[in-house]
mmCIF file of C-alpha atoms in Angstrom:
data_model
loop_
_atom_site.group_PDB
_atom_site.id
_atom_site.type_symbol
_atom_site.label_atom_id
_atom_site.label_comp_id
_atom_site.label_asym_id
_atom_site.label_seq_id
_atom_site.Cartn_x
_atom_site.Cartn_y
_atom_site.Cartn_z
ATOM 1 C CA UNK N 1 -80.345 -206.502 -130.644
ATOM 2 C CA UNK N 2 -80.066 -210.084 -131.181
ATOM 3 C CA UNK N 3 -78.515 -211.463 -134.237
ATOM 4 C CA UNK N 4 -80.423 -213.787 -136.559
ATOM 5 C CA UNK N 5 -79.535 -217.665 -136.269
ATOM 6 C CA UNK N 6 -77.372 -218.971 -139.346
ATOM 7 C CA UNK N 7 -79.974 -221.661 -140.117
ATOM 8 C CA UNK N 8 -83.675 -222.396 -139.991
ATOM 9 C CA UNK N 9 -83.044 -226.071 -138.942
ATOM 10 C CA UNK N 10 -81.247 -227.122 -135.773
ATOM 11 C CA UNK N 11 -80.343 -230.759 -135.333
ATOM 12 C CA UNK N 12 -79.398 -231.793 -131.717
ATOM 13 C CA UNK N 13 -76.879 -234.620 -131.627
ATOM 14 C CA UNK N 14 -75.011 -236.882 -129.115
ATOM 15 C CA UNK N 15 -71.691 -237.117 -130.346
ATOM 16 C CA UNK N 16 -69.064 -235.294 -132.400
ATOM 17 C CA UNK N 17 -69.345 -237.627 -135.304
ATOM 18 C CA UNK N 18 -72.799 -236.451 -135.952
ATOM 19 C CA UNK N 19 -71.572 -232.961 -136.223
ATOM 20 C CA UNK N 20 -69.313 -234.151 -139.146
ATOM 21 C CA UNK N 21 -72.239 -236.267 -140.951
ATOM 22 C CA UNK N 22 -75.106 -233.496 -140.569
ATOM 23 C CA UNK N 23 -72.515 -230.589 -141.259
ATOM 24 C CA UNK N 24 -71.472 -232.146 -144.512
ATOM 25 C CA UNK N 25 -74.904 -232.541 -145.453
ATOM 26 C CA UNK N 26 -75.707 -228.834 -145.048
ATOM 27 C CA UNK N 27 -76.674 -228.390 -141.647
ATOM 28 C CA UNK N 28 -75.217 -225.134 -140.368
ATOM 29 C CA UNK N 29 -76.464 -224.783 -136.772
ATOM 30 C CA UNK N 30 -76.093 -228.013 -134.483
ATOM 31 C CA UNK N 31 -76.254 -228.565 -130.914
ATOM 32 C CA UNK N 32 -73.816 -231.018 -129.088
ATOM 33 C CA UNK N 33 -75.753 -232.560 -126.117
ATOM 34 C CA UNK N 34 -73.455 -234.839 -124.284
ATOM 35 C CA UNK N 35 -74.574 -237.023 -121.485
ATOM 36 C CA UNK N 36 -72.817 -239.710 -119.188
ATOM 37 C CA UNK N 37 -69.444 -238.798 -120.317
ATOM 38 C CA UNK N 38 -65.989 -238.951 -118.263
ATOM 39 C CA UNK N 39 -64.341 -235.427 -117.995
ATOM 40 C CA UNK N 40 -61.620 -236.588 -120.315
ATOM 41 C CA UNK N 41 -64.228 -238.140 -122.986
ATOM 42 C CA UNK N 42 -66.334 -235.049 -122.612
ATOM 43 C CA UNK N 43 -63.435 -232.714 -123.573
ATOM 44 C CA UNK N 44 -62.436 -235.049 -126.471
ATOM 45 C CA UNK N 45 -65.865 -234.835 -127.892
ATOM 46 C CA UNK N 46 -66.203 -231.134 -127.291
ATOM 47 C CA UNK N 47 -62.853 -230.604 -129.205
ATOM 48 C CA UNK N 48 -63.916 -233.018 -132.047
ATOM 49 C CA UNK N 49 -67.039 -231.398 -132.311
ATOM 50 C CA UNK N 50 -65.198 -228.003 -132.888
ATOM 51 C CA UNK N 51 -62.871 -229.433 -135.230
ATOM 52 C CA UNK N 52 -65.892 -230.870 -137.349
ATOM 53 C CA UNK N 53 -67.848 -227.549 -137.110
ATOM 54 C CA UNK N 54 -64.983 -225.629 -138.510
ATOM 55 C CA UNK N 55 -64.401 -228.008 -141.102
ATOM 56 C CA UNK N 56 -67.994 -227.686 -142.357
ATOM 57 C CA UNK N 57 -68.858 -224.207 -141.528
ATOM 58 C CA UNK N 58 -71.176 -225.169 -138.719
ATOM 59 C CA UNK N 59 -72.054 -222.739 -135.753
ATOM 60 C CA UNK N 60 -71.714 -225.093 -132.789
ATOM 61 C CA UNK N 61 -73.985 -224.741 -129.593
ATOM 62 C CA UNK N 62 -72.792 -226.658 -126.478
ATOM 63 C CA UNK N 63 -75.540 -227.948 -124.289
ATOM 64 C CA UNK N 64 -74.987 -227.190 -120.280
ATOM 65 C CA UNK N 65 -71.272 -227.318 -120.050
ATOM 66 C CA UNK N 66 -70.642 -223.788 -119.668
ATOM 67 C CA UNK N 67 -67.189 -223.753 -118.296
ATOM 68 C CA UNK N 68 -66.113 -226.080 -121.116
ATOM 69 C CA UNK N 69 -67.818 -223.747 -123.482
ATOM 70 C CA UNK N 70 -65.656 -220.884 -122.458
ATOM 71 C CA UNK N 71 -62.457 -222.871 -122.134
ATOM 72 C CA UNK N 72 -62.779 -224.386 -125.667
ATOM 73 C CA UNK N 73 -64.242 -221.200 -127.404
ATOM 74 C CA UNK N 74 -67.720 -222.323 -128.329
ATOM 75 C CA UNK N 75 -70.133 -220.301 -130.585
ATOM 76 C CA UNK N 76 -73.038 -220.742 -128.305
ATOM 77 C CA UNK N 77 -73.993 -222.173 -125.023
ATOM 78 C CA UNK N 78 -77.459 -223.631 -124.565
ATOM 79 C CA UNK N 79 -78.715 -223.633 -120.798
ATOM 80 C CA UNK N 80 -81.904 -225.075 -119.261
ATOM 81 C CA UNK N 81 -83.663 -223.198 -116.650
ATOM 82 C CA UNK N 82 -81.963 -225.034 -113.913
ATOM 83 C CA UNK N 83 -78.604 -224.130 -115.401
ATOM 84 C CA UNK N 84 -79.250 -220.611 -114.756
ATOM 85 C CA UNK N 85 -78.926 -220.931 -111.125
ATOM 86 C CA UNK N 86 -75.341 -222.213 -111.397
ATOM 87 C CA UNK N 87 -73.876 -220.616 -114.577
ATOM 88 C CA UNK N 88 -71.673 -217.684 -114.686
ATOM 89 C CA UNK N 89 -73.387 -215.596 -117.235
ATOM 90 C CA UNK N 90 -71.005 -212.828 -116.857
ATOM 91 C CA UNK N 91 -68.187 -215.124 -117.808
ATOM 92 C CA UNK N 92 -69.981 -216.581 -120.640
ATOM 93 C CA UNK N 93 -70.653 -213.038 -121.946
ATOM 94 C CA UNK N 94 -67.001 -211.817 -121.346
ATOM 95 C CA UNK N 95 -65.856 -214.901 -123.424
ATOM 96 C CA UNK N 96 -68.030 -213.858 -126.432
ATOM 97 C CA UNK N 97 -70.205 -216.837 -126.331
ATOM 98 C CA UNK N 98 -74.085 -216.303 -127.270
ATOM 99 C CA UNK N 99 -76.584 -217.826 -125.226
ATOM 100 C CA UNK N 100 -79.697 -220.037 -125.818
ATOM 101 C CA UNK N 101 -82.264 -220.634 -123.016
ATOM 102 C CA UNK N 102 -84.994 -223.174 -122.618
ATOM 103 C CA UNK N 103 -88.301 -222.236 -121.818
ATOM 104 C CA UNK N 104 -91.663 -224.001 -121.005
ATOM 105 C CA UNK N 105 -94.166 -221.576 -119.449
ATOM 106 C CA UNK N 106 -94.500 -217.947 -118.908
ATOM 107 C CA UNK N 107 -92.412 -217.684 -115.783
ATOM 108 C CA UNK N 108 -89.570 -219.441 -117.378
ATOM 109 C CA UNK N 109 -89.830 -216.870 -120.394
ATOM 110 C CA UNK N 110 -89.591 -213.921 -117.943
ATOM 111 C CA UNK N 111 -86.592 -215.471 -116.580
ATOM 112 C CA UNK N 112 -84.816 -216.205 -119.871
ATOM 113 C CA UNK N 113 -85.626 -212.565 -121.087
ATOM 114 C CA UNK N 114 -84.053 -211.201 -117.793
ATOM 115 C CA UNK N 115 -80.534 -212.510 -118.916
ATOM 116 C CA UNK N 116 -80.821 -211.072 -122.367
ATOM 117 C CA UNK N 117 -80.553 -214.490 -124.333
ATOM 118 C CA UNK N 118 -79.551 -214.618 -128.045
ATOM 119 C CA UNK N 119 -82.362 -217.018 -128.864
ATOM 120 C CA UNK N 120 -85.224 -218.598 -126.710
ATOM 121 C CA UNK N 121 -86.413 -222.098 -127.198
ATOM 122 C CA UNK N 122 -90.008 -223.163 -126.571
ATOM 123 C CA UNK N 123 -91.248 -226.695 -126.098
ATOM 124 C CA UNK N 124 -92.396 -229.330 -126.284
ATOM 125 C CA UNK N 125 -94.491 -228.229 -129.141
ATOM 126 C CA UNK N 126 -95.726 -231.794 -129.611
ATOM 127 C CA UNK N 127 -95.474 -234.814 -127.516
ATOM 128 C CA UNK N 128 -91.919 -236.351 -127.454
ATOM 129 C CA UNK N 129 -90.755 -239.691 -126.408
ATOM 130 C CA UNK N 130 -87.214 -238.669 -126.103
ATOM 131 C CA UNK N 131 -87.612 -237.678 -122.560
ATOM 132 C CA UNK N 132 -90.161 -237.447 -119.783
ATOM 133 C CA UNK N 133 -91.407 -233.931 -119.711
ATOM 134 C CA UNK N 134 -93.432 -232.499 -116.983
ATOM 135 C CA UNK N 135 -94.854 -229.941 -119.286
ATOM 136 C CA UNK N 136 -97.842 -230.404 -121.649
ATOM 137 C CA UNK N 137 -97.273 -229.915 -125.242
ATOM 138 C CA UNK N 138 -97.361 -226.237 -126.068
ATOM 139 C CA UNK N 139 -98.742 -226.410 -129.579
ATOM 140 C CA UNK N 140 -98.027 -223.919 -132.462
ATOM 141 C CA UNK N 141 -100.341 -221.127 -131.073
ATOM 142 C CA UNK N 142 -97.979 -220.858 -128.253
ATOM 143 C CA UNK N 143 -95.174 -220.173 -130.698
ATOM 144 C CA UNK N 144 -97.180 -217.243 -132.085
ATOM 145 C CA UNK N 145 -97.690 -215.861 -128.540
ATOM 146 C CA UNK N 146 -93.822 -216.410 -127.824
ATOM 147 C CA UNK N 147 -92.684 -214.812 -130.816
ATOM 148 C CA UNK N 148 -94.976 -211.536 -130.085
ATOM 149 C CA UNK N 149 -93.590 -211.109 -126.624
ATOM 150 C CA UNK N 150 -89.992 -211.657 -127.599
ATOM 151 C CA UNK N 151 -89.780 -209.508 -130.752
ATOM 152 C CA UNK N 152 -86.372 -209.648 -132.778
ATOM 153 C CA UNK N 153 -84.912 -212.559 -130.388
ATOM 154 C CA UNK N 154 -84.856 -215.634 -132.367
ATOM 155 C CA UNK N 155 -87.438 -218.181 -131.247
ATOM 156 C CA UNK N 156 -86.593 -221.868 -131.407
ATOM 157 C CA UNK N 157 -89.266 -224.567 -131.674
ATOM 158 C CA UNK N 158 -88.367 -228.039 -130.314
ATOM 159 C CA UNK N 159 -90.080 -231.002 -129.075
ATOM 160 C CA UNK N 160 -91.814 -233.638 -131.293
ATOM 161 C CA UNK N 161 -90.899 -231.538 -134.479
ATOM 162 C CA UNK N 162 -90.880 -233.557 -137.635
ATOM 163 C CA UNK N 163 -89.987 -232.814 -141.248
ATOM 164 C CA UNK N 164 -93.919 -232.428 -141.809
ATOM 165 C CA UNK N 165 -94.260 -230.365 -138.761
ATOM 166 C CA UNK N 166 -91.491 -228.040 -139.264
ATOM 167 C CA UNK N 167 -93.070 -225.497 -141.742
ATOM 168 C CA UNK N 168 -95.938 -225.308 -139.231
ATOM 169 C CA UNK N 169 -93.827 -223.906 -136.468
ATOM 170 C CA UNK N 170 -92.231 -221.497 -138.949
ATOM 171 C CA UNK N 171 -95.615 -220.486 -139.975
ATOM 172 C CA UNK N 172 -96.699 -219.961 -136.350
ATOM 173 C CA UNK N 173 -93.803 -217.563 -135.749
ATOM 174 C CA UNK N 174 -90.783 -219.757 -134.912
ATOM 175 C CA UNK N 175 -87.589 -218.635 -136.621
ATOM 176 C CA UNK N 176 -85.924 -222.011 -136.280
ATOM 177 C CA UNK N 177 -87.082 -225.635 -135.748
ATOM 178 C CA UNK N 178 -84.839 -228.114 -133.733
ATOM 179 C CA UNK N 179 -85.063 -231.815 -133.459
ATOM 180 C CA UNK N 180 -83.096 -234.859 -132.146
ATOM 181 C CA UNK N 181 -84.909 -238.092 -133.427
ATOM 182 C CA UNK N 182 -86.023 -236.629 -136.650
ATOM 183 C CA UNK N 183 -82.386 -236.364 -137.893
ATOM 184 C CA UNK N 184 -80.205 -238.881 -136.030
ATOM 185 C CA UNK N 185 -82.629 -241.785 -135.713
ATOM 186 C CA UNK N 186 -83.598 -241.712 -139.434
ATOM 187 C CA UNK N 187 -82.509 -244.429 -142.013
ATOM 188 C CA UNK N 188 -80.507 -241.770 -144.009
ATOM 189 C CA UNK N 189 -79.710 -238.745 -141.933
ATOM 190 C CA UNK N 190 -77.899 -236.867 -144.402
ATOM 191 C CA UNK N 191 -80.845 -237.135 -146.691
ATOM 192 C CA UNK N 192 -83.001 -235.928 -143.754
ATOM 193 C CA UNK N 193 -80.909 -232.843 -143.401
ATOM 194 C CA UNK N 194 -81.507 -232.168 -147.026
ATOM 195 C CA UNK N 195 -85.159 -232.623 -147.042
ATOM 196 C CA UNK N 196 -85.346 -230.318 -144.000
ATOM 197 C CA UNK N 197 -83.335 -227.489 -145.584
ATOM 198 C CA UNK N 198 -85.894 -227.776 -148.409
ATOM 199 C CA UNK N 199 -89.034 -227.711 -146.597
ATOM 200 C CA UNK N 200 -87.891 -224.652 -144.617
ATOM 201 C CA UNK N 201 -86.442 -222.782 -147.413
ATOM 202 C CA UNK N 202 -89.200 -220.848 -148.595
ATOM 203 C CA UNK N 203 -91.490 -218.245 -146.911
ATOM 204 C CA UNK N 204 -92.808 -219.188 -143.518
ATOM 205 C CA UNK N 205 -96.203 -220.223 -144.688
ATOM 206 C CA UNK N 206 -98.250 -223.446 -145.067
#
């Protein structure tokens, strides 16, 4: 049976320094999504991210780089659907690393469930400008459907989620809400973390 996630909020960041900043502000579940780095720079960021995570009691998730996740002893690895084609899931499990998987439609959900993930992410819930998406916005109603399908497996809502929208996701059935821009692109990211924690602290109703 899947364990609950350690937090209802799930910032996604692009450098180890953000793990320190947001962890110090109270974030307890953070994804490190690193792009366009040399092998040495990538490994340095991962190690720094782990160091900061341990200093602040953060459960750290690494996006994509499953080999490095195993070698460096990550808490979680997050894989997209294309990553499932090449990742050694048996090696990930043998290393004791928990697994999160992105989903965007019914077929992808079925595939995700076939690998017994520790959480399932659904997105984009709303339109997002962060990257081009071939999928239409899912809407909060899809969160309700997904949660009914996956039962005890934690459900993460991502894509266009803002502070104001986060409680809507929880009310619809998400266990956790994730965002990039609404944390690291804010004037005061630490205050934003605290605001998200407050907005998601009560019962999952709106």
